[in-house]
Amino acid sequence: MIAPLKLSRSVDNTITLPASWLRCGPTTPMDDGGALHGLLPAGPQRLLHARLLELIGEAKEVILLASFLIADEELATALDRAHVRGVRVYMLNASEQRLRSCPQEDDAFTARMVDDHKLLLDRLAGRVTLRSAEHFHAKFVVIDPQTPHAGGLLSTANFNRALHEGVELGVELGPDDSQALAGFFNHAFWGESEHELVEPGRLAAVEARPKPPTIPESLAMVGTMRATQGLRQEVLRLLDAAMEELLVSSYGLEAEHASIAALIAAARRGVRVTVLTRPRPAVKQICETLVAHGIRVVAHERLHAKAIWADGEGLVMTANLASQGLDVGFEAGIRLRGGQAAALETTLRSWCERFPWQFDARPSLQGEFSEICPADQSVRDGAHQIVEEVVQTLPPITAADALAMEGAKVPTLKSEFVGDKRGLPRRIRYDWEVRPPRLPQKARERKREQAVEKPGKDGAIITTIEKISYVPPVFECDGRAYVLLRNAEERSHARKLAAELEATVVVS
Amino acid sequence: MQTIALTRSIKVSTLDTQATVAVARNRPEWLAVTQLAKDLGGELRPGNVARELLGGLPQEVGRLAMSRCVELGLLEWVERLEIARLSSLGQESLRLGQVFVAEERLWRFYYCNDPLVLPGLVHVEPVFGADAESARHQQREMRKARKSAADQGRLVPALLERAIGHPVLRLVDGEGAAAFVVKSLAKTGFERESASLDLRVHWDEANPKPSLRLEGKMLAPPNSEREEDVAELRVNGPLPLGAMSHFSFQDLWERLVGLGNGIGPEAVQQCSERAGRLMAPQEFQSCPVAARKQFCRDLAIPAVPGGQLNGLGHFDPTTLRQVELAPSSEQEASLWADWLLRESIDRYLTRADVEALAHSIRSRFEFHSPVLPTPGQLLADALQRPADPLSRRLLAAFDLGIWS
């Protein structure tokens, strides 16, 4: 019998890919380098978290704590203990209205986290003096600011699970910087807060507003508040002054903001610029713009840190590169020099090397990456695994003749494949079968005529014409002749007969 | 404006006895004759009556009418059966619009023994609705039917005898006018159901005299002549001021405040004299919280014992509303002011705010110079008790850079 012929052919996947995040490495925590010169990375080692709790535990008189969002059980317990030992605790955080309006694509701002935040505030009601405002976003803690042993910690992380899950930074503050930051806190508390927690679940509008204290001048601390845009000025100064290299980390990037224009300008004048961000649909457009100007963009799913390293100077801050933060809001930052700036450079360079995602406006499947996520989708839902090859099984092809299978027509093999649950392939292997043609059901056997001599009644030999089957048998249907190949031994006969009768060799 | 409101219950006893009582009645025909005598200026003749009031009937009819008016005491004969003139009772009857008609019969007397109800007779009401003869007969029959001495009735109380001849204000179903005069009484009578009435004193500071009233209900005698078939008599009318007229408002108010705050009327008097208006001295600790803030309180006065207010008798507990208060001493004023200062710290305050607040509080003490803690002392206290709500309001300013 004639077996189907199995054929296979591979082609390169030439699909045109959109601007995408390309996974160039695994997603890993970023705090394994430990603390450097008072620079504390967040992560599972809990360096930042532990230092925050230590500071609160060391407070003897006063704790000033600001965070956009607060939801950490250990932190709440530490504040409880501080209250019990007579420490006055003052807190600033974002208004619930602002929290509810935060984009849901960000894990840290899910509704559950906001609910946890509210529960924690209710728990602390009566033990802390807490005020909120829509624009409060700074994250820091200062202890005993009116004493020589004042201390503090500026954090890019909210005081929630971001402390040990996020890619974040904290900077320990000395007495002078702590006191300067306390000045920011005081000004915001008296001059910019909108509501005060008066009992569990109830925030009352702030009505009486005593004249707020003046914002202190500081060598290191900079901030943005209603009365100042010191942080914006410092960011622009750093970006504008860079001559060789810029490493910029920011969760948010706003296309129209002056800081983005400053980044592009730096790239145009030859500065090597690397932007570290979080791979989110919201930054797709700005990333396209940045890479179009030669800026490298890398990302980490948990990046939230905001920092700039520029030719040896550093800045760690709580604001994103966006107007809601640098221009408007309550944000704080600390200038880093010397060893601390070097530590920031080391940290950011390490991140650049190890961040799993790289932005590519026109990616090719021939590049070195293991996953790809269109930039207009979240990496959680939109990432596709890259596979070397996928097999596409095509419908079988019926050969024109059972004795001419190799010559069957090759099917159309598409070279663009968008991928499926198996992943996005660099190559597509098409498999298909060539099958021999079959005898039509309506076909009737054609027999050949043959003269046969036989003795007659009278004994005389008579010649008669009889119809006998071909070997192999021949059939006809709709005016076409078919030779039925019944076994391999009949191949040569069938070929010969088909040629003779202009018939097609078929199988049953 | 201060107001005094005092009440007490009064037991009203009743006695049924034979008596002659002149009762004010609505008799316009006799008042018309009396009025004519007044109009004519002295001499009224039968012809005047016949012509002016009787539509030209014979003079004899006018004479009969004049005779009846003389019998009722409205007129007096100047010349018997010919000329009459207005009597003093006729003058009073014209003023009241009623005619006193003496009736001898069985009456029920309602009386009490109270220093503010003088002479003690509250009301009289005819009994049985029968005339005097049939009443006497009935009384005789009742006595015969009773066997014990007690059943023969009791002597008429002396206070009823003292009431003979004194017009008694009408307190039942109306008020103001003299309603009846007891002319004569039998020696004995029978006690009936007693009643309880409320005696009420109401005195506004602006009025020179108080209002003294008796109010309540008493059972009417059975089968009364009253047209309405009611079993109750509604009492609601004024009483003569009696001993109450010996008191000024301030005197009575100070005595009551003295009873209420336990300090004594002399201290109350001194306080009011210094203030130039009614004011009560108050100790800080016993002063209610709201009163500490308002310098004013509703002062509960306990039951006034009988001998406490000279001649006025006892009174039920009462309340003096909105009594203006002043600390009872300089020391009390300082305690009070300190409390007010701490109570007023209901928001975050700077040192200057505290000083302004203290100044404002001192100005509320018109007659004292209280000593208050300084802002520094308050802050030092707050640092000792940081969890205290008041402390937190001061410490926030201190901790967050706006204290001074």
PDB file of N, CA and C in Angstrom, chain A residues 62 64 86 88 90 126 128-129 131 146 185-186 189-190 196 210-211 213, chain B residues 347-350 353 383 386-387 392-393 395-402:
ATOM      1  N   VAL A  62       9.785  62.695  70.189  1.00  0.00           N
ATOM      2  CA  VAL A  62       8.886  63.012  69.077  1.00  0.00           C
ATOM      3  C   VAL A  62       9.221  62.133  67.871  1.00  0.00           C
ATOM      4  N   LEU A  64       8.180  62.162  63.772  1.00  0.00           N
ATOM      5  CA  LEU A  64       7.485  62.765  62.638  1.00  0.00           C
ATOM      6  C   LEU A  64       7.519  61.737  61.512  1.00  0.00           C
ATOM      7  N   GLY A  86       5.486  57.451  75.937  1.00  0.00           N
ATOM      8  CA  GLY A  86       5.335  58.901  76.055  1.00  0.00           C
ATOM      9  C   GLY A  86       5.843  59.697  74.884  1.00  0.00           C
ATOM     10  N   ARG A  88       5.579  61.574  71.469  1.00  0.00           N
ATOM     11  CA  ARG A  88       4.505  62.175  70.667  1.00  0.00           C
ATOM     12  C   ARG A  88       4.726  61.807  69.200  1.00  0.00           C
ATOM     13  N   TYR A  90       3.532  62.257  65.277  1.00  0.00           N
ATOM     14  CA  TYR A  90       2.819  63.089  64.300  1.00  0.00           C
ATOM     15  C   TYR A  90       2.975  62.438  62.925  1.00  0.00           C
ATOM     16  N   GLY A 126      -6.145  58.436  68.056  1.00  0.00           N
ATOM     17  CA  GLY A 126      -6.061  58.713  69.487  1.00  0.00           C
ATOM     18  C   GLY A 126      -4.661  58.564  70.038  1.00  0.00           C
ATOM     19  N   VAL A 128      -1.853  58.921  67.788  1.00  0.00           N
ATOM     20  CA  VAL A 128      -0.989  59.763  66.962  1.00  0.00           C
ATOM     21  C   VAL A 128      -1.809  60.969  66.516  1.00  0.00           C
ATOM     22  N   THR A 129      -1.097  62.007  66.160  1.00  0.00           N
ATOM     23  CA  THR A 129      -1.756  63.168  65.570  1.00  0.00           C
ATOM     24  C   THR A 129      -1.510  63.072  64.076  1.00  0.00           C
ATOM     25  N   ARG A 131      -2.515  64.084  60.102  1.00  0.00           N
ATOM     26  CA  ARG A 131      -3.179  64.969  59.147  1.00  0.00           C
ATOM     27  C   ARG A 131      -2.928  64.454  57.732  1.00  0.00           C
ATOM     28  N   GLN A 146      14.223  68.204  67.833  1.00  0.00           N
ATOM     29  CA  GLN A 146      14.710  69.358  68.586  1.00  0.00           C
ATOM     30  C   GLN A 146      15.869  68.997  69.515  1.00  0.00           C
ATOM     31  N   PHE A 185       8.248  69.080  57.372  1.00  0.00           N
ATOM     32  CA  PHE A 185       7.082  68.416  57.963  1.00  0.00           C
ATOM     33  C   PHE A 185       6.210  69.453  58.686  1.00  0.00           C
ATOM     34  N   ASN A 186       6.855  70.274  59.494  1.00  0.00           N
ATOM     35  CA  ASN A 186       6.099  71.258  60.274  1.00  0.00           C
ATOM     36  C   ASN A 186       5.329  72.205  59.360  1.00  0.00           C
ATOM     37  N   PHE A 189       2.426  70.334  57.890  1.00  0.00           N
ATOM     38  CA  PHE A 189       1.408  70.029  58.899  1.00  0.00           C
ATOM     39  C   PHE A 189       0.531  71.246  59.160  1.00  0.00           C
ATOM     40  N   TRP A 190       1.162  72.383  59.379  1.00  0.00           N
ATOM     41  CA  TRP A 190       0.377  73.570  59.748  1.00  0.00           C
ATOM     42  C   TRP A 190      -0.198  74.282  58.527  1.00  0.00           C
ATOM     43  N   GLU A 196      -7.765  66.144  59.534  1.00  0.00           N
ATOM     44  CA  GLU A 196      -7.091  65.554  60.701  1.00  0.00           C
ATOM     45  C   GLU A 196      -7.936  64.404  61.219  1.00  0.00           C
ATOM     46  N   PRO A 210      -2.844  78.195  62.153  1.00  0.00           N
ATOM     47  CA  PRO A 210      -1.848  79.153  62.637  1.00  0.00           C
ATOM     48  C   PRO A 210      -0.804  79.391  61.546  1.00  0.00           C
ATOM     49  N   LYS A 211      -0.101  80.471  61.672  1.00  0.00           N
ATOM     50  CA  LYS A 211       0.926  80.781  60.668  1.00  0.00           C
ATOM     51  C   LYS A 211       1.982  79.675  60.675  1.00  0.00           C
ATOM     52  N   PRO A 213       5.472  77.597  60.217  1.00  0.00           N
ATOM     53  CA  PRO A 213       6.874  78.021  60.345  1.00  0.00           C
ATOM     54  C   PRO A 213       7.519  78.126  58.971  1.00  0.00           C
TER      55      PRO A 213
ATOM     56  N   ARG B 347      -8.069  73.469  70.662  1.00  0.00           N
ATOM     57  CA  ARG B 347      -7.422  73.465  69.343  1.00  0.00           C
ATOM     58  C   ARG B 347      -5.926  73.661  69.593  1.00  0.00           C
ATOM     59  N   TYR B 348      -5.149  73.592  68.544  1.00  0.00           N
ATOM     60  CA  TYR B 348      -3.715  73.778  68.726  1.00  0.00           C
ATOM     61  C   TYR B 348      -3.434  75.259  69.002  1.00  0.00           C
ATOM     62  N   LEU B 349      -2.678  75.507  70.050  1.00  0.00           N
ATOM     63  CA  LEU B 349      -2.442  76.887  70.459  1.00  0.00           C
ATOM     64  C   LEU B 349      -0.951  77.173  70.553  1.00  0.00           C
ATOM     65  N   THR B 350      -0.603  78.387  70.187  1.00  0.00           N
ATOM     66  CA  THR B 350       0.764  78.860  70.386  1.00  0.00           C
ATOM     67  C   THR B 350       0.830  79.549  71.748  1.00  0.00           C
ATOM     68  N   ASP B 353      -1.309  82.483  71.636  1.00  0.00           N
ATOM     69  CA  ASP B 353      -2.738  82.118  71.718  1.00  0.00           C
ATOM     70  C   ASP B 353      -3.150  81.878  73.171  1.00  0.00           C
ATOM     71  N   LEU B 383       4.023  68.362  79.115  1.00  0.00           N
ATOM     72  CA  LEU B 383       5.140  67.435  78.905  1.00  0.00           C
ATOM     73  C   LEU B 383       5.121  66.297  79.922  1.00  0.00           C
ATOM     74  N   PRO B 386       1.834  63.678  78.297  1.00  0.00           N
ATOM     75  CA  PRO B 386       1.750  63.899  76.840  1.00  0.00           C
ATOM     76  C   PRO B 386       0.531  63.269  76.188  1.00  0.00           C
ATOM     77  N   ALA B 387      -0.040  62.243  76.808  1.00  0.00           N
ATOM     78  CA  ALA B 387      -1.180  61.569  76.167  1.00  0.00           C
ATOM     79  C   ALA B 387      -2.494  62.285  76.427  1.00  0.00           C
ATOM     80  N   ARG B 392      -1.790  67.408  74.261  1.00  0.00           N
ATOM     81  CA  ARG B 392      -1.443  67.215  72.845  1.00  0.00           C
ATOM     82  C   ARG B 392      -1.649  68.486  72.048  1.00  0.00           C
ATOM     83  N   ARG B 393      -2.655  69.286  72.445  1.00  0.00           N
ATOM     84  CA  ARG B 393      -2.907  70.529  71.696  1.00  0.00           C
ATOM     85  C   ARG B 393      -1.800  71.550  71.919  1.00  0.00           C
ATOM     86  N   LEU B 395       1.371  70.561  72.965  1.00  0.00           N
ATOM     87  CA  LEU B 395       2.631  69.937  72.548  1.00  0.00           C
ATOM     88  C   LEU B 395       2.785  69.931  71.030  1.00  0.00           C
ATOM     89  N   ALA B 396       1.673  69.851  70.303  1.00  0.00           N
ATOM     90  CA  ALA B 396       1.774  69.872  68.841  1.00  0.00           C
ATOM     91  C   ALA B 396       2.431  71.167  68.391  1.00  0.00           C
ATOM     92  N   ALA B 397       1.985  72.282  68.965  1.00  0.00           N
ATOM     93  CA  ALA B 397       2.589  73.560  68.597  1.00  0.00           C
ATOM     94  C   ALA B 397       4.057  73.595  69.001  1.00  0.00           C
ATOM     95  N   PHE B 398       4.339  73.036  70.160  1.00  0.00           N
ATOM     96  CA  PHE B 398       5.724  73.028  70.661  1.00  0.00           C
ATOM     97  C   PHE B 398       6.601  72.112  69.803  1.00  0.00           C
ATOM     98  N   ASP B 399       6.098  70.916  69.545  1.00  0.00           N
ATOM     99  CA  ASP B 399       6.894  69.930  68.789  1.00  0.00           C
ATOM    100  C   ASP B 399       7.045  70.306  67.324  1.00  0.00           C
ATOM    101  N   LEU B 400       6.055  71.018  66.795  1.00  0.00           N
ATOM    102  CA  LEU B 400       6.052  71.275  65.349  1.00  0.00           C
ATOM    103  C   LEU B 400       6.345  72.737  65.014  1.00  0.00           C
ATOM    104  N   GLY B 401       7.069  73.386  65.904  1.00  0.00           N
ATOM    105  CA  GLY B 401       7.738  74.622  65.537  1.00  0.00           C
ATOM    106  C   GLY B 401       6.948  75.906  65.528  1.00  0.00           C
ATOM    107  N   ILE B 402       5.775  75.945  66.174  1.00  0.00           N
ATOM    108  CA  ILE B 402       5.050  77.229  66.158  1.00  0.00           C
ATOM    109  C   ILE B 402       4.740  77.723  67.566  1.00  0.00           C
TER     110      ILE B 402
END
